[in-house]
mmCIF file of C-alpha atoms and ligand atoms in Angstrom:
data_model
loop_
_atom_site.group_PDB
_atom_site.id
_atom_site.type_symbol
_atom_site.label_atom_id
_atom_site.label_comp_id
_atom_site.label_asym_id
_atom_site.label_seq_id
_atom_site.Cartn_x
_atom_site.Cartn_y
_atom_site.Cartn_z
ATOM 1 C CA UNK A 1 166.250 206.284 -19.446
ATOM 2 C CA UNK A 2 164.760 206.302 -16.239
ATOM 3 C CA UNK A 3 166.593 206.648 -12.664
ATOM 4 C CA UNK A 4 165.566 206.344 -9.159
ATOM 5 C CA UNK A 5 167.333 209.252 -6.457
ATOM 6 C CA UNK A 6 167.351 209.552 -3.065
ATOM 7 C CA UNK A 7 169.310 211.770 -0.468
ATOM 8 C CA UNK A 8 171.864 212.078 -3.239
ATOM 9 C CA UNK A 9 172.212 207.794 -3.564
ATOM 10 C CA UNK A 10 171.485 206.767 -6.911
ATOM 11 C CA UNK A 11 169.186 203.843 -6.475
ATOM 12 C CA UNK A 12 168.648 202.858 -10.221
ATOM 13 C CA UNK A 13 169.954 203.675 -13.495
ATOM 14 C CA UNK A 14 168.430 201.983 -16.599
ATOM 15 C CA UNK A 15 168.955 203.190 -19.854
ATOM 16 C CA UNK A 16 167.450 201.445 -22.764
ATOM 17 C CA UNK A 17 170.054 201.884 -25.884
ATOM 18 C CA UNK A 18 168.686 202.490 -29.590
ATOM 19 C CA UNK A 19 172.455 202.813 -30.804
ATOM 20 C CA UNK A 20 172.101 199.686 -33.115
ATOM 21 C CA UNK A 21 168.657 200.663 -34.806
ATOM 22 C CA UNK A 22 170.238 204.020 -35.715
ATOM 23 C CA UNK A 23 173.420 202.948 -36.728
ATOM 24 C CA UNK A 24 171.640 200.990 -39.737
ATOM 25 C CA UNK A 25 171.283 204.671 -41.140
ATOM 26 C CA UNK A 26 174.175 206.108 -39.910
ATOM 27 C CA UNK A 27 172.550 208.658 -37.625
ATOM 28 C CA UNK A 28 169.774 209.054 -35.539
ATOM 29 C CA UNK A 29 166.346 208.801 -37.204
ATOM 30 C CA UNK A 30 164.228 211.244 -35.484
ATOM 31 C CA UNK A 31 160.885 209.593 -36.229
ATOM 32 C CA UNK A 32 162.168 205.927 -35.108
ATOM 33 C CA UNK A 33 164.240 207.568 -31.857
ATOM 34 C CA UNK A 34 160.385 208.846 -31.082
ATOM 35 C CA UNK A 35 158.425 205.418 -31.617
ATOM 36 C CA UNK A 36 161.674 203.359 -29.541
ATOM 37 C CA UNK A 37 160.803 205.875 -26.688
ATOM 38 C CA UNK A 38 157.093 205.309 -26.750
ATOM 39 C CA UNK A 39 157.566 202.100 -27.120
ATOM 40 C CA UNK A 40 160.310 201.447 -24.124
ATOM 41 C CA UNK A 41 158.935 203.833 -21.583
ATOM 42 C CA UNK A 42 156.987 201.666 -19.646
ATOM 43 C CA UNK A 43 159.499 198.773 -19.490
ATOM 44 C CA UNK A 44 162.581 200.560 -18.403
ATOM 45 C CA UNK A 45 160.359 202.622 -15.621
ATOM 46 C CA UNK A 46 159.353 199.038 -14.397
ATOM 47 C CA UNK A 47 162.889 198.032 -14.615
ATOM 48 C CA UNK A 48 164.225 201.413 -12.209
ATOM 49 C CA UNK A 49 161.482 200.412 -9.834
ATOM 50 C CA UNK A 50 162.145 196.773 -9.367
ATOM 51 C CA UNK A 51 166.119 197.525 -9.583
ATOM 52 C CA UNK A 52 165.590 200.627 -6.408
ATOM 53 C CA UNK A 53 162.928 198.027 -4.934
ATOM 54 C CA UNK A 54 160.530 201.249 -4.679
ATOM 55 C CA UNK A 55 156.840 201.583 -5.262
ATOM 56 C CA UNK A 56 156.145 204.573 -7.563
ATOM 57 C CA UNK A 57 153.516 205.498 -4.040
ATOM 58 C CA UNK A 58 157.105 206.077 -2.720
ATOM 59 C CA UNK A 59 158.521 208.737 -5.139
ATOM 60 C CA UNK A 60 158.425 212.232 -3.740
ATOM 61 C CA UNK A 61 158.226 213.660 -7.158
ATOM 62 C CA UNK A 62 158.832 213.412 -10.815
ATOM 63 C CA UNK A 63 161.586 214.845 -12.943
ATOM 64 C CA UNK A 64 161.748 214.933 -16.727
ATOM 65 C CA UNK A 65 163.995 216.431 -19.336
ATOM 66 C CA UNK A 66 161.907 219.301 -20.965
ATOM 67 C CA UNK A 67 164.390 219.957 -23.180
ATOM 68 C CA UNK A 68 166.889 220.553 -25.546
ATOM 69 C CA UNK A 69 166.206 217.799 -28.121
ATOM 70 C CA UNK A 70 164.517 216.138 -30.753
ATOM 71 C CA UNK A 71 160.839 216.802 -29.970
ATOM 72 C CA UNK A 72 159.118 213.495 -30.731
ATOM 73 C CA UNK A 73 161.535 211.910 -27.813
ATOM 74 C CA UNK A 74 160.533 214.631 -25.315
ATOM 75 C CA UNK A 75 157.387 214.106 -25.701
ATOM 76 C CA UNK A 76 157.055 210.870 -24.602
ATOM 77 C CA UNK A 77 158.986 211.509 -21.627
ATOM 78 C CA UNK A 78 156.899 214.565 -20.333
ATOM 79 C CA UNK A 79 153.487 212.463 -20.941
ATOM 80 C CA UNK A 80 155.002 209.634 -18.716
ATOM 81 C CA UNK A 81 156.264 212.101 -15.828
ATOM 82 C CA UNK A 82 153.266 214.265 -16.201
ATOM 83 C CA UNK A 83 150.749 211.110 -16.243
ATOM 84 C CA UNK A 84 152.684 209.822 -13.379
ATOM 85 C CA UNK A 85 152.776 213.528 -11.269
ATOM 86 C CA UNK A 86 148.919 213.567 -11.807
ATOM 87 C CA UNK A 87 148.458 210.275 -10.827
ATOM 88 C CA UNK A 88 150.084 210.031 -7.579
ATOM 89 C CA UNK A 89 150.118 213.884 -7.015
ATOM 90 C CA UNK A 90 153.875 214.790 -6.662
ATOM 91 C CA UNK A 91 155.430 217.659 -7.459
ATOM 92 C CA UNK A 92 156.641 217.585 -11.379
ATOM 93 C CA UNK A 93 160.332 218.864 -11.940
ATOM 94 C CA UNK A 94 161.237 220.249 -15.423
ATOM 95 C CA UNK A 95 165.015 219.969 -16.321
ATOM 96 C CA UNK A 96 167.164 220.942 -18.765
ATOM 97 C CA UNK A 97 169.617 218.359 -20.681
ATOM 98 C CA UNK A 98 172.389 220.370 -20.457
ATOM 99 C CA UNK A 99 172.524 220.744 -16.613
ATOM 100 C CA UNK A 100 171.910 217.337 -16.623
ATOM 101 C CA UNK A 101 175.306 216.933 -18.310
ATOM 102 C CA UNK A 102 177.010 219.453 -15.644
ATOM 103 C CA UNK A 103 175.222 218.094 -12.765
ATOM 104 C CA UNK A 104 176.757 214.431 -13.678
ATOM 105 C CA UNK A 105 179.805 215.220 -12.231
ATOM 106 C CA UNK A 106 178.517 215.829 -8.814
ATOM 107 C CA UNK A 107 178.269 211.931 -8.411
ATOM 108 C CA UNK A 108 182.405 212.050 -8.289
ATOM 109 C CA UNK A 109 183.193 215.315 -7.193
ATOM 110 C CA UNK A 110 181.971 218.423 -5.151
ATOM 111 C CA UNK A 111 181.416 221.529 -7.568
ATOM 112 C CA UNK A 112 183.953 224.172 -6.266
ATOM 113 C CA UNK A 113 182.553 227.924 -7.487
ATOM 114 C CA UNK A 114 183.494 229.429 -9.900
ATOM 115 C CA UNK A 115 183.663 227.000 -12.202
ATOM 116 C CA UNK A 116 184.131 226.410 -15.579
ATOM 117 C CA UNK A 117 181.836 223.664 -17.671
ATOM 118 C CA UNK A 118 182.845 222.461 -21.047
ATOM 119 C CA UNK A 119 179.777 220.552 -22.692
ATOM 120 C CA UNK A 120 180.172 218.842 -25.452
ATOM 121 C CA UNK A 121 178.045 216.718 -26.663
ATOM 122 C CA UNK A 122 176.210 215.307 -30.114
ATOM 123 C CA UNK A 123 174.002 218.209 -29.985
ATOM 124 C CA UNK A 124 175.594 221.429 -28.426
ATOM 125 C CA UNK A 125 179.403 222.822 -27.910
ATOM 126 C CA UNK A 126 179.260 225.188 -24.690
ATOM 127 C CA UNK A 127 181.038 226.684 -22.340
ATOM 128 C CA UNK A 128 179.124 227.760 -19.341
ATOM 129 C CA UNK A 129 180.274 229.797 -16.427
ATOM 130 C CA UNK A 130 178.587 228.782 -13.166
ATOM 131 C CA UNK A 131 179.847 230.971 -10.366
ATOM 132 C CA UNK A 132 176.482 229.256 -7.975
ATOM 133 C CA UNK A 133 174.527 226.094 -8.165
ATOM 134 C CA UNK A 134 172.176 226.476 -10.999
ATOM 135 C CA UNK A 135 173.518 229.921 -11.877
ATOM 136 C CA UNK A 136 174.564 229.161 -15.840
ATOM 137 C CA UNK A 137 176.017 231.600 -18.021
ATOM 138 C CA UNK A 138 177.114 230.515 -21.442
ATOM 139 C CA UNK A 139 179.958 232.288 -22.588
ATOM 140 C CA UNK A 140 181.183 230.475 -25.722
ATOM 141 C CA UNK A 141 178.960 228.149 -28.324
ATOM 142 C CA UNK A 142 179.026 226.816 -31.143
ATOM 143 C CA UNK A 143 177.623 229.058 -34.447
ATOM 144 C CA UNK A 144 176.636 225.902 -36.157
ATOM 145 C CA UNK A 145 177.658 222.331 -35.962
ATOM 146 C CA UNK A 146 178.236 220.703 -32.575
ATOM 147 C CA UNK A 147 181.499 218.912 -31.875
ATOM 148 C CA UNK A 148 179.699 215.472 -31.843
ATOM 149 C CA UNK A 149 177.728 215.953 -34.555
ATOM 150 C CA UNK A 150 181.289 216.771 -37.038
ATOM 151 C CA UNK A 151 182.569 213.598 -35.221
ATOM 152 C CA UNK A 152 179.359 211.404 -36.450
ATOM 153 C CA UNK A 153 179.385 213.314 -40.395
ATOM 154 C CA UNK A 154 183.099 212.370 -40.800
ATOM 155 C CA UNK A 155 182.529 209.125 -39.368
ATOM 156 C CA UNK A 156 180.597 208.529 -41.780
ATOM 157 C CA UNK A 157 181.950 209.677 -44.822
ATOM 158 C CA UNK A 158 184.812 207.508 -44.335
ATOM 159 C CA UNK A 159 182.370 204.752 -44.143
ATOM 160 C CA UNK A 160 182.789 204.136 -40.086
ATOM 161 C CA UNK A 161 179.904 203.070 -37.978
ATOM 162 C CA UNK A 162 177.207 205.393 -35.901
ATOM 163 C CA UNK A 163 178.033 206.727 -33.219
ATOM 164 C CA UNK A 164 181.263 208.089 -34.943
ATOM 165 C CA UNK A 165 183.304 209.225 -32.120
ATOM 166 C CA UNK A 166 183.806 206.115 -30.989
ATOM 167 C CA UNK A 167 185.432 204.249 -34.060
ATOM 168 C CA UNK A 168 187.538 207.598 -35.096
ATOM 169 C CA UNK A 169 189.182 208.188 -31.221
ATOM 170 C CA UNK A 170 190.278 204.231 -31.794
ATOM 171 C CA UNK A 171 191.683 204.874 -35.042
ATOM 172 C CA UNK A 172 193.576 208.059 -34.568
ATOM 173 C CA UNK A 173 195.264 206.555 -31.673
ATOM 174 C CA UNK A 174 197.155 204.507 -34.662
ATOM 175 C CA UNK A 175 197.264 207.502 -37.377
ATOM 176 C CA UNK A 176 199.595 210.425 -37.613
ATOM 177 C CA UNK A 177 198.670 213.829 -38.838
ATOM 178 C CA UNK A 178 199.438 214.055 -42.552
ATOM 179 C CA UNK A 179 196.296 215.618 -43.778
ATOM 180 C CA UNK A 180 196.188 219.694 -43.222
ATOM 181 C CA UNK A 181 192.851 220.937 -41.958
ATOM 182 C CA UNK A 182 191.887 224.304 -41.530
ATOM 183 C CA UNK A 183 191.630 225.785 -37.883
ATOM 184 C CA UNK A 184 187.873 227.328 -37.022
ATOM 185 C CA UNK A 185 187.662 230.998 -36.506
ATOM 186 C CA UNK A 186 191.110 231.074 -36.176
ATOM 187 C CA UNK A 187 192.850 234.461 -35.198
ATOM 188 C CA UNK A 188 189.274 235.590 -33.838
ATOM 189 C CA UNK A 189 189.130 236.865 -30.537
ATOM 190 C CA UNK A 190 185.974 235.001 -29.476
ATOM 191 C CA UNK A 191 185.324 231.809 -26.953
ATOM 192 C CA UNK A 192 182.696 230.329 -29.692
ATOM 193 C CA UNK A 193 183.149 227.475 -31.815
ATOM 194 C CA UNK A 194 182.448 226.325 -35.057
ATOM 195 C CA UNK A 195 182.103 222.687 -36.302
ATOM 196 C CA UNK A 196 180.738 222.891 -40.235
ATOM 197 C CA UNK A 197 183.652 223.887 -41.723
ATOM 198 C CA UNK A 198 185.891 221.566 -40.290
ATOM 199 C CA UNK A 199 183.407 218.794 -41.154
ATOM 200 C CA UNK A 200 183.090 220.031 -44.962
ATOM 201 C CA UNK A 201 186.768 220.446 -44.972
ATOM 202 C CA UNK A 202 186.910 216.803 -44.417
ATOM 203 C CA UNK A 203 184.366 215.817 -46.884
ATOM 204 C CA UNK A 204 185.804 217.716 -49.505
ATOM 205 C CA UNK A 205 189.032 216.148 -48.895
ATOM 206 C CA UNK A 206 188.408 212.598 -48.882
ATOM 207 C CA UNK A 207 186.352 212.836 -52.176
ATOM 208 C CA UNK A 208 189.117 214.259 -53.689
ATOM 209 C CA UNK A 209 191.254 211.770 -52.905
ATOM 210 C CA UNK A 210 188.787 209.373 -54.204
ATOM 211 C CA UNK A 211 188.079 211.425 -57.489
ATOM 212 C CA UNK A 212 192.270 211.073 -58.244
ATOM 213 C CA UNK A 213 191.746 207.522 -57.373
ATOM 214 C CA UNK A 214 193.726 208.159 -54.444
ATOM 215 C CA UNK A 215 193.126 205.747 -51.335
ATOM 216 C CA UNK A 216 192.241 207.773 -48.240
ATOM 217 C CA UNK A 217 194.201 207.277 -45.173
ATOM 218 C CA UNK A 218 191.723 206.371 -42.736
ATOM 219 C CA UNK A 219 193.603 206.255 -39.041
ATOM 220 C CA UNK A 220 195.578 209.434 -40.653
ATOM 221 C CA UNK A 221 192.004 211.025 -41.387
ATOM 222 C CA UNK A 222 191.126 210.487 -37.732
ATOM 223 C CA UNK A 223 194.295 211.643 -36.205
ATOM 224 C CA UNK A 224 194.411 215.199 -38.450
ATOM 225 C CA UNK A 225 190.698 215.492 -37.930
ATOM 226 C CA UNK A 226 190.546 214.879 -34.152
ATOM 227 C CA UNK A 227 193.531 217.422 -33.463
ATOM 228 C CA UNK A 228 191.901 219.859 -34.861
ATOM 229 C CA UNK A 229 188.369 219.224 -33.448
ATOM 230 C CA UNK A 230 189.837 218.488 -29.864
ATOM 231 C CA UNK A 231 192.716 221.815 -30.516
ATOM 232 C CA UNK A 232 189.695 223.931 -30.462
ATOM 233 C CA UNK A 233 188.115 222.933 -27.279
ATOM 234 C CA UNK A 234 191.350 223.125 -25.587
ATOM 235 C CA UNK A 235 192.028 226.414 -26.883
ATOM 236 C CA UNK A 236 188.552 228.119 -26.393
ATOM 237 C CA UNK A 237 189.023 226.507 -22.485
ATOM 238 C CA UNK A 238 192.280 227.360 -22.114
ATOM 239 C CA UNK A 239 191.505 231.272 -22.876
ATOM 240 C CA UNK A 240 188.112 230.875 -20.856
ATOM 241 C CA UNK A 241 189.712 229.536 -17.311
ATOM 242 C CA UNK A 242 192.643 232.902 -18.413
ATOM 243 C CA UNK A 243 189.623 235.178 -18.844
ATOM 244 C CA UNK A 244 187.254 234.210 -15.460
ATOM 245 C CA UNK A 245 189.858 232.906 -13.629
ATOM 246 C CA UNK A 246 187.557 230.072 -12.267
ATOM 247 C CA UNK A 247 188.420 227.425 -9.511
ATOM 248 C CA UNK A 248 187.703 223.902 -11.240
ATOM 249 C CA UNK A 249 186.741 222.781 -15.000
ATOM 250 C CA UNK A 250 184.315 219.906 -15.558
ATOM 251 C CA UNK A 251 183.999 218.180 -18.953
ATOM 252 C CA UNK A 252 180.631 217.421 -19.384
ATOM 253 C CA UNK A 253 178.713 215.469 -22.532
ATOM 254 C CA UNK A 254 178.992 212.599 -25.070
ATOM 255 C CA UNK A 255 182.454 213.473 -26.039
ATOM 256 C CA UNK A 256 183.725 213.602 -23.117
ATOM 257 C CA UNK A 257 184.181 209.896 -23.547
ATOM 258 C CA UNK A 258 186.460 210.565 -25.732
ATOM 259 C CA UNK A 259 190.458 209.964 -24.442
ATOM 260 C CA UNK A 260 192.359 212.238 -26.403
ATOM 261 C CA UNK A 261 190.285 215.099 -24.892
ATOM 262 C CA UNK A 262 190.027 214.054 -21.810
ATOM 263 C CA UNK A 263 194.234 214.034 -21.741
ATOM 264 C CA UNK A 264 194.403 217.148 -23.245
ATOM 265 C CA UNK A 265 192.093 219.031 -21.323
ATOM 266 C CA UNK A 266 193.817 217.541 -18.180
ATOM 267 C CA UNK A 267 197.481 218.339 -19.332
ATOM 268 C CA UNK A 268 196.311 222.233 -20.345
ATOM 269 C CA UNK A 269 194.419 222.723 -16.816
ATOM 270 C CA UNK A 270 197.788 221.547 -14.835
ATOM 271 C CA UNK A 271 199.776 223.718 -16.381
ATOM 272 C CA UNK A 272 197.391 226.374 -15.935
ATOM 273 C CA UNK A 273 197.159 225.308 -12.433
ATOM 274 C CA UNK A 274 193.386 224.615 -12.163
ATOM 275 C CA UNK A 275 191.312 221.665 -11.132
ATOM 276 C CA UNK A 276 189.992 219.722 -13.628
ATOM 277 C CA UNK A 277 187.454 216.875 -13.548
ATOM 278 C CA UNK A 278 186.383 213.960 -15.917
ATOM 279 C CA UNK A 279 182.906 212.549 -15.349
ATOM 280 C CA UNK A 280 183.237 208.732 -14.831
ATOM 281 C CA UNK A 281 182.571 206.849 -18.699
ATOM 282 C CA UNK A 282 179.125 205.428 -17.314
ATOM 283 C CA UNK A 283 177.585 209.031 -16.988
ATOM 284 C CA UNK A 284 179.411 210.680 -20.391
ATOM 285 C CA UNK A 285 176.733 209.772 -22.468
ATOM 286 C CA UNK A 286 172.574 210.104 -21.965
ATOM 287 C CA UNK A 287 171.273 208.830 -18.731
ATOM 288 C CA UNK A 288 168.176 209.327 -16.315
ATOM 289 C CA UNK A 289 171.301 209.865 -13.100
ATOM 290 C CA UNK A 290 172.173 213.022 -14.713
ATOM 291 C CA UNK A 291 168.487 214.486 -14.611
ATOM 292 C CA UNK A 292 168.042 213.360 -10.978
ATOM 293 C CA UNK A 293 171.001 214.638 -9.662
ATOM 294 C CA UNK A 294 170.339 218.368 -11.122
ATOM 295 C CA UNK A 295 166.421 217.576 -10.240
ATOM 296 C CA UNK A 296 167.855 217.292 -6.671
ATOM 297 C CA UNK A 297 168.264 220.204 -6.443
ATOM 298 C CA UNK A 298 165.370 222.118 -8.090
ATOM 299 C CA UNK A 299 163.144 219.687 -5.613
ATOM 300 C CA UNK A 300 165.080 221.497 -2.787
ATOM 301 C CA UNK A 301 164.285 224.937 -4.418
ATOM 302 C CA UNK A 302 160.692 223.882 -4.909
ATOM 303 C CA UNK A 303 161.373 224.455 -8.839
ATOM 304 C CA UNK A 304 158.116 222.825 -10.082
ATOM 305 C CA UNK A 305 155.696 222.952 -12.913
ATOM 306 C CA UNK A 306 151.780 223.021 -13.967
ATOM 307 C CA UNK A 307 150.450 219.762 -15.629
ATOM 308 C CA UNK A 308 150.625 222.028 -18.620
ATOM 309 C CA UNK A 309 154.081 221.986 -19.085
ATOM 310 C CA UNK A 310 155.158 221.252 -22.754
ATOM 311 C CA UNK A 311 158.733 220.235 -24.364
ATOM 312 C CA UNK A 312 161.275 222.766 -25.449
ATOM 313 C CA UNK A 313 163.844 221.731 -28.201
ATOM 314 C CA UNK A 314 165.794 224.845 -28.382
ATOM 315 C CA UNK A 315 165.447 225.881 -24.534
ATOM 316 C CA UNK A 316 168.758 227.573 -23.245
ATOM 317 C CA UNK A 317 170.476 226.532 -20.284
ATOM 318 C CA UNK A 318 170.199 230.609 -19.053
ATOM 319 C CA UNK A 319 166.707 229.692 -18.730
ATOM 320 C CA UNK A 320 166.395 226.715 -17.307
ATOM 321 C CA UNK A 321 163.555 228.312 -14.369
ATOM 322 C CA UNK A 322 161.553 229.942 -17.304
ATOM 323 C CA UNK A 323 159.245 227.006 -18.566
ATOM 324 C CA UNK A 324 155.579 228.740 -18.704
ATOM 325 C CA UNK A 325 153.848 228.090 -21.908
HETATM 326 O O1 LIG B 401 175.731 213.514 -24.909
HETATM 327 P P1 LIG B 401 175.399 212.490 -25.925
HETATM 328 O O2 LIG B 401 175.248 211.059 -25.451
HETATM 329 O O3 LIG B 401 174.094 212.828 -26.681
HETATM 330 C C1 LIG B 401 173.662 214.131 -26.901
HETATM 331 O O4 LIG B 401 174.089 214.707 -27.906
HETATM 332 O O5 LIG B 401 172.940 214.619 -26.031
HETATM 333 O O6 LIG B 401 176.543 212.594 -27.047
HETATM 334 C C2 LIG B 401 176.571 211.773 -28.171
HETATM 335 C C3 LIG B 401 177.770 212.162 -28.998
HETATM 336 C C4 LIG B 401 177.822 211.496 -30.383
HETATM 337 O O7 LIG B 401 177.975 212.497 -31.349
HETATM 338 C C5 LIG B 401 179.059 210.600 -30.297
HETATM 339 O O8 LIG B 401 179.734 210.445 -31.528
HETATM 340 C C6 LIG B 401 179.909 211.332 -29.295
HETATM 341 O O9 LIG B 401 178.983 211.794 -28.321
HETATM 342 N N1 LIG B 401 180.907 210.455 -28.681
HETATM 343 C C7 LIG B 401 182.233 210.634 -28.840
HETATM 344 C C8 LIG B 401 182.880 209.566 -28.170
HETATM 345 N N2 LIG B 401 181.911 208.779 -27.617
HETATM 346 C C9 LIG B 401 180.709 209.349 -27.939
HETATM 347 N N3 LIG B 401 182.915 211.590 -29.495
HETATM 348 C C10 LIG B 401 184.257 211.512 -29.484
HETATM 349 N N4 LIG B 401 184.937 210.509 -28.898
HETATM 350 C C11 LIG B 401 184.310 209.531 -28.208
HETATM 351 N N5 LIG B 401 185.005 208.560 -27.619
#
């Protein structure tokens, strides 16, 4: 994805989808995510130019996601920005996915200090406490699966197509909750989460059923799965905002798309009184906007990096100015 920014006016957005490659396998193929990157690079950079009608002699600087991720992706992104930084010498900015996910909510809304994020996404469950622009502090994660990730594994054992989120919020909406599911780290005083038991729960479940020769309940699967999945967000953000008593919650990430949450997290916030805000659908999931908004601001800061800078896959959001080698 690659997205052209100026004086806070988005300019371009393209994003180049591998959705329906993956989806053949039912997940994302790290090796094939890598070569799709390689490959589309150069087309969808030509493609943000021509859309912004800017000359890359124009940019002021680069910005590329360091990191987290799958490695062979990030890669091919920090060649291109380096490559291009070098090239035209321009400051290069290094920024991190996460505050990319934040920051993607400043196209619709001012952030208002303290402020509570809830990220969700196929790779990471977080909830980060920001009382300053790009002052992060995670206070609850996951301790092994993320959210989006469960969503995709129960997808597909109940044979629904990549990315699973998307099929199972359709089908719950017509499903009731039959099927009991465990609650994560329940009674535990703790704003973490935890994904892999709910997700093993689920796959234990329906291949019981189909041992007894029992016909699983598929929208009924989604519903009990999803209020249990969703229940915990709600719950971890619901003590959170209690606990730091912060001004405004933004839902951030790949699940944010999806609607149950996003009416659940709005119904708990009013009656707690606090303002809550939904990205727009168009910048839920992985874009190139995201990056330049929070790059933005790091350009203001002078936040830059050597020519040396390499990709992080495990790089916290608490560090997101620590990128030395
Ligand atoms: O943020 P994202 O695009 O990618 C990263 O993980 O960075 O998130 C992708 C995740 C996938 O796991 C997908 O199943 C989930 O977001 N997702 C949803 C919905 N739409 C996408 N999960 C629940 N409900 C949805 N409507």
């Amino acid at each position: 994805a690659v997205a052209i920014i100026e004086n806070g006016k988005l300019l371009s957005n393209i994003v180049s989808t591998q959705i329906e490659v993956h989806r053949k396998y039912g997940g994302v193929m790290p090796e094939i995510a890598s070569r799709l990157h390689a490959e589309n690079i150069g087309v969808v950079l030509k493609e943000a130019l021509d859309t912004a009608n800017v000359k890359l002699e124009e940019i002021d600087a680069f910005a590329v996601t360091r990191g987290p991720g799958l490695i062979g992706a990030l890669h091919v992104g920090l060649q291109a920005a380096k490559t291009l930084a070098m090239l035209y010498k321009k400051p290069l900015i290094p920024v991190h996915h996460l505050a990319g996910h934040i920051y993607a909510n400043e196209y619709v809304q001012e952030l208002k200090f303290p402020l509570l994020a809830v990220v969700v996404s196929g790779g990471n469950s977080e909830l980060v406490l920001m009382k300053n622009h790009l002052d992060f502090e995670v206070i609850g994660e996951t301790r092994d699966d993320a959210i989006g990730e469960c969503y995709d594994k129960v997808a597909r054992v109940l044979g629904l197509p990549y990315p699973g989120g998307i099929p199972i919020d359709k089908l719950a909406k017509e499903g009731e909750h039959t099927y009991e599911l465990p609650i994560p780290l329940k009674g535990e005083k703790t704003l973490d989460f935890s994904y892999s038991g709910l997700k093993t729960n689920v796959i234990n479940l329906v291949h019981n059923l189909e041992q007894k020769g029992e016909q699983v309940n598929v929208p009924n699967m989604c519903k009990s799965f999803q209020d249990v999945a969703v229940g915990l967000v709600i719950d971890r953000t619901v003590k959170a905002v209690k606990e730091y008593g912060v001004n405004q919650v933004l839902l951030a990430g790949g699940v944010s798309a999806n609607s149950y949450l996003r009416s659940e997290i709005k119904t708990a916030m009013e009656k707690l009184n606090v303002q809550i805000d939904i990205p727009p659908m168009w910048c839920c999931t992985d874009n190139a906007a995201m990056i330049a908004k929070v790059a933005e601001h790091l350009f203001e800061r002078k936040v830059f990096a050597s020519l040396d800078l390499g990709a992080d896959p495990n790089w916290s959001i608490q560090d997101w100015d620590k990128f030395e080698n």
